[in-house]
């Protein structure tokens, strides 16, 4: 597992106030095609995940940022994420555009996670986080990066991550973030890129604080990027 300083050094490498979208024109990651249809609406996309749901106040702050982005750039993004979906992912699990490809693993994940939580109960606690920067997440989405405010908060977060990671180890480290919007399929040119960079740079002059409560740490199923169903709260097991 990374140390806190290694984690900070890693996210410092790509979470900057200046939005990077490439040179001359922006082309989205091909994975966008799995989540966003040609008409900008979300495609069916199935799976399960463990996330921190945000408080109403935190969702309001995120929604205000989405309002600003959507006012100028709605033509270049996918379907707008609705207020109720805003969250910070703790651990990805299964996902596929085809339900039959993941339904068995979703059932297995739920059973295994309940067993792991019985062995390692999640205590009720709060993890204090701060915003790092709004940035381009692998040409798929614009997100707000977060980081634990100190080493103690980092260890609290990673202890929870490691519980879930026992059942599915991921090939990439945790990069805490809140997704603000997905790009659409078509990309855009240099003029739009420059305007988007200016607005995101301005948004990045303000910082935000978050309190991630284990009472809002939930195992969820989803059917697209705007449709999540809470199955159980991890601290209730």
Backbone as CSV, one residue per row, in Angstrom:
resi,resn,N_x,N_y,N_z,CA_x,CA_y,CA_z,C_x,C_y,C_z
1,UNK,0.841,-1.197,0.000,0.000,0.000,0.000,0.880,1.253,0.000
2,UNK,0.447,2.279,-0.701,1.164,3.539,-0.725,1.220,4.168,0.665
3,UNK,2.276,4.921,0.916,2.277,5.796,2.075,1.460,7.044,1.720
4,UNK,1.151,7.834,2.733,0.402,9.072,2.486,1.187,10.002,1.564
5,UNK,2.510,10.112,1.804,3.313,10.996,0.960,3.391,10.474,-0.468
6,UNK,3.501,9.171,-0.647,3.507,8.598,-2.001,2.191,8.876,-2.709
7,UNK,1.093,8.762,-1.965,-0.216,9.078,-2.536,-0.269,10.535,-2.984
8,UNK,0.170,11.451,-2.117,0.146,12.879,-2.467,1.035,13.157,-3.674
9,UNK,2.203,12.539,-3.708,3.107,12.748,-4.848,2.475,12.261,-6.145
10,UNK,1.775,11.138,-6.074,1.158,10.581,-7.284,0.071,11.501,-7.822
11,UNK,-0.855,11.942,-6.965,-1.936,12.780,-7.487,-1.439,14.164,-7.878
12,UNK,-0.341,14.614,-7.252,0.258,15.887,-7.661,0.721,15.833,-9.112
13,UNK,0.986,14.632,-9.612,1.494,14.483,-10.962,0.470,14.748,-12.045
14,UNK,-0.837,14.677,-11.707,-1.847,14.873,-12.765,-3.051,15.709,-12.335
15,UNK,-3.178,16.027,-11.068,-4.298,16.864,-10.623,-3.806,18.296,-10.467
16,UNK,-3.987,19.087,-11.513,-3.490,20.460,-11.547,-4.640,21.440,-11.739
17,UNK,-4.442,22.704,-11.325,-5.482,23.722,-11.579,-5.738,23.947,-13.066
18,UNK,-4.718,23.702,-13.905,-4.865,23.880,-15.344,-5.394,22.580,-15.957
19,UNK,-6.540,22.645,-16.592,-7.151,21.475,-17.213,-6.365,21.078,-18.445
20,UNK,-5.965,19.824,-18.530,-5.237,19.340,-19.712,-6.167,18.475,-20.565
21,UNK,-6.312,18.856,-21.825,-7.196,18.144,-22.754,-6.471,17.704,-24.024
22,UNK,-5.156,17.807,-24.034,-4.401,17.460,-25.226,-4.105,18.681,-26.080
23,UNK,-3.733,18.426,-27.320,-3.350,19.496,-28.233,-4.325,19.581,-29.404
24,UNK,-4.692,20.812,-29.774,-5.458,21.118,-31.000,-6.925,20.702,-30.962
25,UNK,-7.206,19.472,-30.589,-8.593,18.998,-30.521,-8.679,17.900,-29.473
26,UNK,-9.872,17.766,-28.892,-10.071,16.755,-27.847,-10.833,15.561,-28.406
27,UNK,-10.271,14.375,-28.193,-10.923,13.132,-28.589,-11.165,12.305,-27.331
28,UNK,-12.409,11.934,-27.044,-12.674,11.193,-25.812,-12.128,9.774,-25.857
29,UNK,-11.928,9.228,-24.682,-11.536,7.833,-24.531,-12.616,6.931,-25.148
30,UNK,-12.234,5.895,-25.902,-13.239,4.996,-26.487,-14.193,4.387,-25.462
31,UNK,-13.788,4.334,-24.196,-14.668,3.767,-23.169,-15.933,4.590,-22.981
32,UNK,-15.908,5.870,-23.407,-17.104,6.716,-23.327,-18.257,6.084,-24.109
33,UNK,-17.940,5.391,-25.194,-18.980,4.780,-26.032,-19.771,3.709,-25.274
34,UNK,-19.187,3.141,-24.229,-19.897,2.151,-23.429,-20.949,2.793,-22.529
35,UNK,-20.749,4.066,-22.200,-21.594,4.723,-21.200,-22.526,5.775,-21.783
36,UNK,-22.148,6.379,-22.915,-22.888,7.499,-23.476,-23.294,7.196,-24.908
37,UNK,-24.581,7.358,-25.204,-25.081,7.116,-26.543,-24.798,8.316,-27.451
38,UNK,-25.049,8.126,-28.750,-24.799,9.183,-29.719,-25.655,10.414,-29.442
39,UNK,-26.867,10.210,-28.879,-27.756,11.337,-28.567,-27.439,11.982,-27.215
40,UNK,-26.308,11.619,-26.623,-25.789,12.138,-25.352,-26.439,11.511,-24.119
41,UNK,-27.492,10.720,-24.296,-28.097,10.051,-23.148,-27.228,8.873,-22.712
42,UNK,-27.358,8.490,-21.444,-26.558,7.373,-20.949,-27.044,6.043,-21.524
43,UNK,-26.096,5.203,-21.842,-26.384,3.854,-22.318,-26.632,2.938,-21.120
44,UNK,-27.327,1.825,-21.342,-27.381,0.811,-20.289,-25.959,0.371,-19.930
45,UNK,-25.665,0.356,-18.652,-24.327,-0.010,-18.176,-24.505,-0.550,-16.767
46,UNK,-24.144,-1.821,-16.565,-24.547,-2.554,-15.365,-23.340,-2.878,-14.489
47,UNK,-23.600,-2.962,-13.199,-22.534,-3.371,-12.310,-22.814,-3.052,-10.866
48,UNK,-21.748,-3.144,-10.049,-21.861,-2.842,-8.627,-20.605,-2.120,-8.165
49,UNK,-20.719,-1.435,-7.042,-19.653,-0.567,-6.578,-19.856,-0.252,-5.103
50,UNK,-18.799,0.226,-4.452,-18.888,0.697,-3.070,-18.532,2.171,-3.077
51,UNK,-19.442,3.008,-2.594,-19.252,4.457,-2.691,-19.643,5.141,-1.380
52,UNK,-19.072,6.322,-1.193,-19.547,7.233,-0.154,-20.586,8.157,-0.785
53,UNK,-21.829,8.031,-0.367,-22.827,9.018,-0.745,-22.469,10.331,-0.043
54,UNK,-22.736,11.454,-0.704,-22.392,12.751,-0.124,-23.561,13.320,0.670
55,UNK,-23.259,14.236,1.555,-24.312,14.920,2.301,-25.071,15.854,1.370
56,UNK,-26.255,16.297,1.797,-27.054,17.214,0.975,-26.291,18.504,0.710
57,UNK,-25.595,19.008,1.716,-24.829,20.248,1.540,-23.702,20.054,0.529
58,UNK,-23.018,18.931,0.609,-21.930,18.656,-0.328,-22.457,18.483,-1.749
59,UNK,-23.594,17.815,-1.880,-24.193,17.648,-3.209,-24.598,18.990,-3.805
60,UNK,-25.075,19.889,-2.961,-25.444,21.217,-3.444,-24.229,21.947,-3.994
61,UNK,-23.102,21.861,-3.304,-21.868,22.501,-3.777,-21.424,21.913,-5.107
62,UNK,-21.487,20.590,-5.224,-21.096,19.937,-6.481,-22.057,20.327,-7.595
63,UNK,-23.338,20.396,-7.274,-24.332,20.739,-8.289,-24.117,22.156,-8.824
64,UNK,-23.667,23.056,-7.983,-23.376,24.419,-8.436,-22.239,24.428,-9.448
65,UNK,-21.238,23.582,-9.242,-20.142,23.474,-10.207,-20.644,22.884,-11.518
66,UNK,-21.476,21.850,-11.415,-22.033,21.233,-12.621,-22.886,22.240,-13.383
67,UNK,-23.618,23.079,-12.668,-24.409,24.130,-13.327,-23.524,25.019,-14.200
68,UNK,-22.376,25.411,-13.673,-21.465,26.279,-14.421,-20.944,25.573,-15.660
69,UNK,-20.516,24.328,-15.508,-20.010,23.579,-16.659,-21.106,23.345,-17.686
70,UNK,-22.295,23.011,-17.208,-23.389,22.680,-18.116,-23.882,23.911,-18.882
71,UNK,-23.816,25.077,-18.276,-24.282,26.296,-18.937,-23.510,26.562,-20.220
72,UNK,-22.201,26.340,-20.181,-21.358,26.663,-21.330,-21.067,25.480,-22.244
73,UNK,-21.159,24.261,-21.719,-20.607,23.136,-22.473,-21.540,21.930,-22.572
74,UNK,-22.836,22.115,-22.374,-23.739,20.961,-22.375,-23.687,20.182,-23.689
75,UNK,-23.400,20.855,-24.798,-23.337,20.176,-26.092,-22.154,19.216,-26.199
76,UNK,-21.193,19.372,-25.305,-19.960,18.587,-25.415,-19.856,17.511,-24.336
77,UNK,-20.885,17.440,-23.496,-20.927,16.433,-22.445,-22.057,15.456,-22.705
78,UNK,-22.012,14.343,-21.976,-23.126,13.422,-22.005,-24.273,13.942,-21.155
79,UNK,-25.254,13.106,-20.975,-26.413,13.432,-20.140,-25.947,13.981,-18.785
80,UNK,-26.645,14.986,-18.294,-26.255,15.589,-17.018,-26.466,14.609,-15.868
81,UNK,-25.480,14.521,-14.993,-25.616,13.706,-13.796,-26.584,14.382,-12.829
82,UNK,-27.510,13.604,-12.301,-28.512,14.178,-11.413,-27.960,14.267,-9.981
83,UNK,-28.525,15.208,-9.255,-28.089,15.569,-7.903,-27.930,14.341,-7.001
84,UNK,-28.877,13.441,-7.041,-28.879,12.322,-6.099,-27.728,11.345,-6.325
85,UNK,-27.110,11.380,-7.504,-26.069,10.386,-7.806,-24.683,10.800,-7.336
86,UNK,-24.466,12.034,-6.922,-23.112,12.496,-6.608,-22.521,11.672,-5.460
87,UNK,-21.328,11.166,-5.683,-20.693,10.291,-4.703,-19.183,10.265,-4.922
88,UNK,-18.472,9.708,-3.950,-17.059,9.396,-4.122,-16.881,7.895,-4.064
89,UNK,-16.372,7.310,-5.121,-16.188,5.863,-5.173,-15.047,5.431,-4.260
90,UNK,-15.319,4.444,-3.412,-14.252,3.833,-2.622,-13.590,2.718,-3.416
91,UNK,-14.401,1.877,-4.097,-13.834,0.714,-4.790,-14.751,0.291,-5.930
92,UNK,-14.211,0.238,-7.132,-14.942,-0.323,-8.268,-15.046,-1.833,-8.123
93,UNK,-16.132,-2.398,-8.644,-16.304,-3.850,-8.612,-16.559,-4.350,-10.036
94,UNK,-17.803,-4.672,-10.378,-18.103,-5.203,-11.707,-18.744,-4.131,-12.566
95,UNK,-18.543,-4.250,-13.891,-19.287,-3.386,-14.813,-19.239,-3.942,-16.227
96,UNK,-20.337,-3.731,-16.958,-20.433,-4.189,-18.341,-21.670,-3.574,-18.983
97,UNK,-21.624,-3.340,-20.297,-22.840,-2.916,-21.003,-23.880,-4.024,-21.104
98,UNK,-23.488,-5.270,-20.766,-24.377,-6.428,-20.895,-24.603,-7.023,-19.508
99,UNK,-25.836,-7.007,-19.054,-26.144,-7.457,-17.700,-25.713,-8.899,-17.463
100,UNK,-25.940,-9.754,-18.453,-25.635,-11.186,-18.282,-24.147,-11.424,-18.024
101,UNK,-23.304,-10.493,-18.443,-21.866,-10.664,-18.237,-21.435,-10.397,-16.803
102,UNK,-22.279,-9.691,-16.031,-21.861,-9.305,-14.670,-22.823,-9.754,-13.583
103,UNK,-23.992,-10.293,-13.941,-24.991,-10.620,-12.913,-24.465,-11.643,-11.905
104,UNK,-23.739,-12.646,-12.372,-23.217,-13.665,-11.459,-22.159,-13.069,-10.533
105,UNK,-21.261,-12.241,-11.062,-20.223,-11.646,-10.230,-20.822,-10.664,-9.233
106,UNK,-21.908,-9.980,-9.610,-22.568,-9.073,-8.681,-23.141,-9.839,-7.495
107,UNK,-23.775,-10.975,-7.758,-24.314,-11.797,-6.670,-23.195,-12.296,-5.760
108,UNK,-22.101,-12.727,-6.388,-20.963,-13.228,-5.613,-20.336,-12.105,-4.791
109,UNK,-20.227,-10.911,-5.392,-19.654,-9.777,-4.664,-20.469,-9.433,-3.431
110,UNK,-21.784,-9.415,-3.573,-22.630,-9.072,-2.434,-22.459,-10.073,-1.302
111,UNK,-22.446,-11.358,-1.646,-22.281,-12.405,-0.635,-20.923,-12.304,0.045
112,UNK,-19.882,-12.126,-0.758,-18.525,-12.056,-0.215,-18.340,-10.815,0.642
113,UNK,-18.878,-9.688,0.199,-18.726,-8.451,0.959,-19.432,-8.551,2.307
114,UNK,-20.608,-9.137,2.337,-21.300,-9.310,3.620,-20.455,-10.169,4.571
115,UNK,-19.818,-11.204,4.030,-18.975,-12.057,4.875,-17.765,-11.292,5.400
116,UNK,-17.112,-10.541,4.522,-15.943,-9.769,4.937,-16.297,-8.730,6.000
117,UNK,-17.459,-8.111,5.856,-17.875,-7.096,6.827,-18.231,-7.720,8.166
118,UNK,-18.736,-8.958,8.150,-18.996,-9.660,9.405,-17.682,-9.944,10.131
119,UNK,-16.622,-10.182,9.354,-15.307,-10.451,9.936,-14.578,-9.154,10.317
120,UNK,-14.846,-8.077,9.576,-14.175,-6.797,9.798,-15.240,-5.696,9.853
121,UNK,-15.978,-5.588,10.940,-17.066,-4.595,11.002,-16.545,-3.174,10.779
122,UNK,-17.347,-2.394,10.089,-17.009,-0.999,9.808,-17.575,-0.137,10.929
123,UNK,-16.698,0.542,11.639,-17.157,1.408,12.713,-17.694,2.713,12.152
124,UNK,-18.563,3.331,12.898,-19.109,4.624,12.481,-18.058,5.704,12.715
125,UNK,-17.637,6.317,11.636,-16.610,7.346,11.709,-16.717,8.263,10.505
126,UNK,-15.999,9.366,10.571,-15.977,10.351,9.487,-14.545,10.504,9.001
127,UNK,-14.372,10.589,7.696,-13.062,10.805,7.087,-13.068,12.195,6.462
128,UNK,-12.157,13.044,6.901,-12.107,14.428,6.422,-11.255,14.517,5.162
129,UNK,-11.858,15.058,4.109,-11.207,15.162,2.801,-11.229,16.616,2.342
130,UNK,-10.303,16.939,1.443,-10.273,18.256,0.815,-10.201,18.089,-0.702
131,UNK,-10.662,19.098,-1.418,-10.577,19.048,-2.876,-9.162,19.379,-3.312
132,UNK,-8.711,18.684,-4.342,-7.388,18.936,-4.909,-7.506,19.801,-6.162
133,UNK,-8.206,19.291,-7.184,-8.416,20.045,-8.427,-9.484,19.354,-9.246
134,UNK,-10.176,20.128,-10.036,-11.063,19.595,-11.068,-10.177,19.258,-12.264
135,UNK,-10.254,18.027,-12.758,-9.331,17.617,-13.814,-9.990,16.617,-14.766
136,UNK,-9.322,16.372,-15.867,-9.749,15.428,-16.885,-9.311,14.028,-16.472
137,UNK,-10.286,13.154,-16.225,-9.994,11.775,-15.820,-9.923,10.894,-17.061
138,UNK,-8.719,10.609,-17.498,-8.405,9.720,-18.625,-9.312,9.939,-19.843
139,UNK,-9.606,11.193,-20.146,-10.400,11.564,-21.340,-11.797,10.953,-21.345
140,UNK,-12.288,10.598,-20.152,-13.625,10.018,-20.022,-14.593,10.989,-19.358
141,UNK,-14.110,11.716,-18.376,-14.992,12.570,-17.577,-14.192,13.710,-16.958
142,UNK,-14.918,14.729,-16.512,-14.327,15.782,-15.688,-14.728,15.502,-14.248
143,UNK,-13.750,15.465,-13.382,-13.985,15.064,-11.991,-13.324,16.057,-11.054
144,UNK,-13.758,16.033,-9.797,-13.087,16.772,-8.736,-12.262,15.776,-7.925
145,UNK,-10.952,15.951,-7.926,-10.089,15.085,-7.143,-10.110,15.482,-5.675
146,UNK,-10.053,14.478,-4.810,-10.052,14.691,-3.362,-8.817,14.040,-2.745
147,UNK,-8.458,14.491,-1.542,-7.380,13.835,-0.805,-7.673,13.927,0.690
148,UNK,-7.261,12.924,1.468,-7.435,12.999,2.925,-6.597,14.139,3.477
149,UNK,-7.125,14.867,4.458,-6.461,16.100,4.894,-5.200,15.849,5.708
150,UNK,-5.009,14.626,6.211,-3.762,14.303,6.905,-3.548,12.790,6.873
151,UNK,-2.441,12.357,7.431,-2.073,10.941,7.362,-3.067,10.052,8.107
152,UNK,-3.581,10.534,9.227,-4.559,9.737,9.974,-5.810,9.490,9.137
153,UNK,-6.301,10.529,8.459,-7.482,10.365,7.622,-7.185,9.439,6.446
154,UNK,-5.966,9.511,5.917,-5.556,8.620,4.826,-5.643,7.162,5.263
155,UNK,-5.138,6.853,6.449,-5.158,5.466,6.919,-6.590,4.990,7.189
156,UNK,-7.446,5.868,7.660,-8.852,5.498,7.846,-9.482,5.125,6.503
157,UNK,-9.202,5.933,5.475,-9.754,5.661,4.148,-9.209,4.358,3.579
158,UNK,-7.903,4.160,3.675,-7.298,2.974,3.072,-7.659,1.698,3.822
159,UNK,-7.932,1.797,5.110,-8.375,0.610,5.855,-9.708,0.111,5.308
160,UNK,-10.592,1.041,4.986,-11.872,0.661,4.384,-11.668,0.109,2.980
161,UNK,-10.804,0.759,2.220,-10.505,0.290,0.862,-9.984,-1.152,0.885
162,UNK,-9.098,-1.450,1.831,-8.491,-2.781,1.868,-9.493,-3.874,2.209
163,UNK,-10.538,-3.553,2.963,-11.575,-4.557,3.228,-12.197,-5.022,1.917
164,UNK,-12.602,-4.063,1.081,-13.244,-4.402,-0.189,-12.233,-4.990,-1.170
165,UNK,-11.004,-4.512,-1.097,-9.971,-4.967,-2.028,-9.609,-6.427,-1.814
166,UNK,-9.959,-6.978,-0.669,-9.707,-8.402,-0.439,-10.465,-9.277,-1.422
167,UNK,-11.632,-8.818,-1.847,-12.421,-9.667,-2.748,-12.182,-9.352,-4.222
168,UNK,-11.693,-8.136,-4.507,-11.353,-7.813,-5.892,-10.222,-6.799,-5.900
169,UNK,-9.031,-7.271,-6.224,-7.895,-6.374,-6.294,-7.886,-5.671,-7.645
170,UNK,-7.732,-4.360,-7.592,-7.754,-3.564,-8.809,-6.340,-3.336,-9.336
171,UNK,-6.197,-3.196,-10.658,-4.858,-2.998,-11.246,-4.392,-1.555,-11.210
172,UNK,-5.105,-0.694,-10.489,-4.743,0.715,-10.394,-5.016,1.182,-8.969
173,UNK,-4.261,2.173,-8.496,-4.451,2.645,-7.119,-5.678,3.541,-6.990
174,UNK,-6.108,3.730,-5.767,-7.263,4.586,-5.496,-6.928,6.044,-5.792
175,UNK,-7.766,6.678,-6.616,-7.685,8.113,-6.867,-9.032,8.702,-6.475
176,UNK,-9.176,9.157,-5.247,-10.492,9.640,-4.779,-10.980,10.804,-5.639
177,UNK,-12.222,10.716,-6.096,-12.764,11.784,-6.936,-14.282,11.728,-6.942
178,UNK,-14.871,12.843,-7.338,-16.316,12.951,-7.568,-16.509,13.273,-9.041
179,UNK,-17.230,12.441,-9.749,-17.468,12.699,-11.171,-18.471,13.835,-11.317
180,UNK,-18.098,14.831,-12.141,-18.958,15.981,-12.388,-19.740,15.824,-13.689
181,UNK,-19.099,15.303,-14.714,-19.757,15.129,-16.012,-18.929,14.196,-16.877
182,UNK,-19.599,13.448,-17.743,-18.931,12.627,-18.743,-18.864,13.388,-20.063
183,UNK,-17.787,13.186,-20.812,-17.721,13.745,-22.159,-18.681,13.000,-23.075
184,UNK,-19.124,13.669,-24.149,-19.896,12.936,-25.136,-18.945,12.221,-26.090
185,UNK,-19.495,11.567,-27.096,-18.681,10.738,-27.976,-17.853,11.540,-28.984
186,UNK,-18.259,12.780,-29.265,-17.789,13.448,-30.471,-16.522,14.271,-30.298
187,UNK,-16.166,14.617,-29.075,-15.027,15.482,-28.875,-15.332,16.917,-29.280
188,UNK,-14.302,17.751,-29.336,-14.497,19.159,-29.679,-13.161,19.774,-30.063
189,UNK,-13.228,20.965,-30.636,-12.054,21.617,-31.174,-11.353,22.556,-30.208
190,UNK,-10.350,23.243,-30.731,-9.452,24.044,-29.913,-10.160,25.210,-29.226
191,UNK,-11.119,25.844,-29.911,-11.802,26.992,-29.310,-12.572,26.575,-28.064
192,UNK,-13.266,25.446,-28.127,-13.994,24.937,-26.961,-13.011,24.531,-25.867
193,UNK,-11.924,23.890,-26.268,-10.904,23.488,-25.297,-10.415,24.683,-24.484
194,UNK,-10.126,25.782,-25.160,-9.590,26.947,-24.470,-10.611,27.544,-23.508
195,UNK,-11.863,27.618,-23.924,-12.901,28.144,-23.033,-13.077,27.244,-21.819
196,UNK,-13.046,25.938,-22.048,-13.218,24.990,-20.951,-12.056,25.098,-19.972
197,UNK,-10.851,25.243,-20.490,-9.687,25.395,-19.617,-9.818,26.637,-18.742
198,UNK,-10.267,27.735,-19.321,-10.389,28.985,-18.566,-11.402,28.855,-17.441
199,UNK,-12.545,28.236,-17.738,-13.586,28.113,-16.720,-13.152,27.152,-15.615
200,UNK,-12.542,26.035,-15.981,-12.094,25.086,-14.955,-10.985,25.706,-14.099
201,UNK,-10.074,26.454,-14.713,-9.032,27.121,-13.927,-9.665,28.061,-12.902
202,UNK,-10.693,28.782,-13.316,-11.381,29.690,-12.394,-12.068,28.902,-11.273
203,UNK,-12.702,27.802,-11.611,-13.343,26.968,-10.594,-12.319,26.416,-9.612
204,UNK,-11.123,26.158,-10.104,-10.091,25.572,-9.244,-9.467,26.567,-8.275
205,UNK,-9.868,27.812,-8.331,-9.379,28.779,-7.350,-10.093,28.633,-6.015
206,UNK,-11.182,27.884,-6.004,-11.915,27.653,-4.758,-11.695,26.223,-4.291
207,UNK,-11.526,26.045,-2.996,-11.351,24.708,-2.439,-12.577,24.312,-1.623
208,UNK,-12.747,23.008,-1.451,-13.916,22.472,-0.756,-13.467,21.430,0.263
209,UNK,-14.247,21.300,1.311,-14.006,20.266,2.316,-15.177,19.290,2.317
210,UNK,-14.868,18.034,2.598,-15.884,16.980,2.612,-15.689,16.123,3.850
211,UNK,-16.803,15.641,4.390,-16.764,14.685,5.483,-17.449,13.409,5.020
212,UNK,-16.633,12.403,4.752,-17.160,11.126,4.278,-17.516,10.265,5.483
213,UNK,-18.794,10.021,5.652,-19.259,9.256,6.804,-19.466,7.795,6.421
214,UNK,-19.024,6.889,7.293,-19.280,5.470,7.032,-20.771,5.144,7.132
215,UNK,-21.555,6.036,7.714,-23.004,5.842,7.713,-23.602,6.110,6.328
216,UNK,-22.784,6.661,5.419,-23.209,6.843,4.030,-22.322,6.036,3.077
217,UNK,-21.600,5.053,3.609,-20.762,4.176,2.788,-21.611,2.982,2.363
218,UNK,-21.919,2.900,1.083,-22.944,1.945,0.635,-22.443,1.072,-0.512
219,UNK,-22.961,-0.150,-0.511,-22.805,-1.051,-1.648,-24.000,-0.821,-2.562
220,UNK,-23.725,-0.562,-3.854,-24.776,-0.201,-4.795,-24.715,-1.048,-6.054
221,UNK,-25.877,-1.183,-6.689,-25.980,-1.678,-8.067,-26.305,-0.485,-8.963
222,UNK,-25.884,-0.546,-10.218,-26.251,0.513,-11.155,-26.645,-0.084,-12.498
223,UNK,-27.499,0.660,-13.206,-27.947,0.234,-14.536,-27.554,1.235,-15.609
224,UNK,-27.156,2.428,-15.219,-26.468,3.395,-16.071,-25.847,4.429,-15.137
225,UNK,-25.189,5.425,-15.672,-24.453,6.360,-14.827,-25.337,7.370,-14.106
226,UNK,-26.649,7.253,-14.277,-27.592,8.099,-13.544,-28.583,7.280,-12.733
227,UNK,-28.339,5.984,-12.611,-29.316,5.113,-11.958,-28.595,4.139,-11.022
228,UNK,-28.627,4.452,-9.724,-27.970,3.643,-8.701,-28.998,3.169,-7.677
229,UNK,-28.836,1.937,-7.229,-29.718,1.378,-6.200,-28.880,0.972,-4.995
230,UNK,-29.188,1.556,-3.845,-28.512,1.167,-2.614,-28.962,-0.222,-2.193
231,UNK,-27.987,-1.113,-1.955,-28.307,-2.465,-1.495,-28.166,-2.546,0.026
232,UNK,-27.064,-2.030,0.569,-26.922,-1.950,2.013,-25.803,-0.964,2.366
233,UNK,-25.857,-0.485,3.597,-24.811,0.386,4.130,-23.773,-0.502,4.838
234,UNK,-22.504,-0.278,4.587,-21.484,-1.170,5.110,-21.434,-1.140,6.631
235,UNK,-21.722,-0.010,7.251,-21.654,0.072,8.708,-22.833,-0.602,9.398
236,UNK,-23.835,-1.042,8.616,-25.001,-1.723,9.199,-24.811,-3.218,9.306
237,UNK,-23.755,-3.756,8.704,-23.541,-5.225,8.721,-22.843,-5.646,10.015
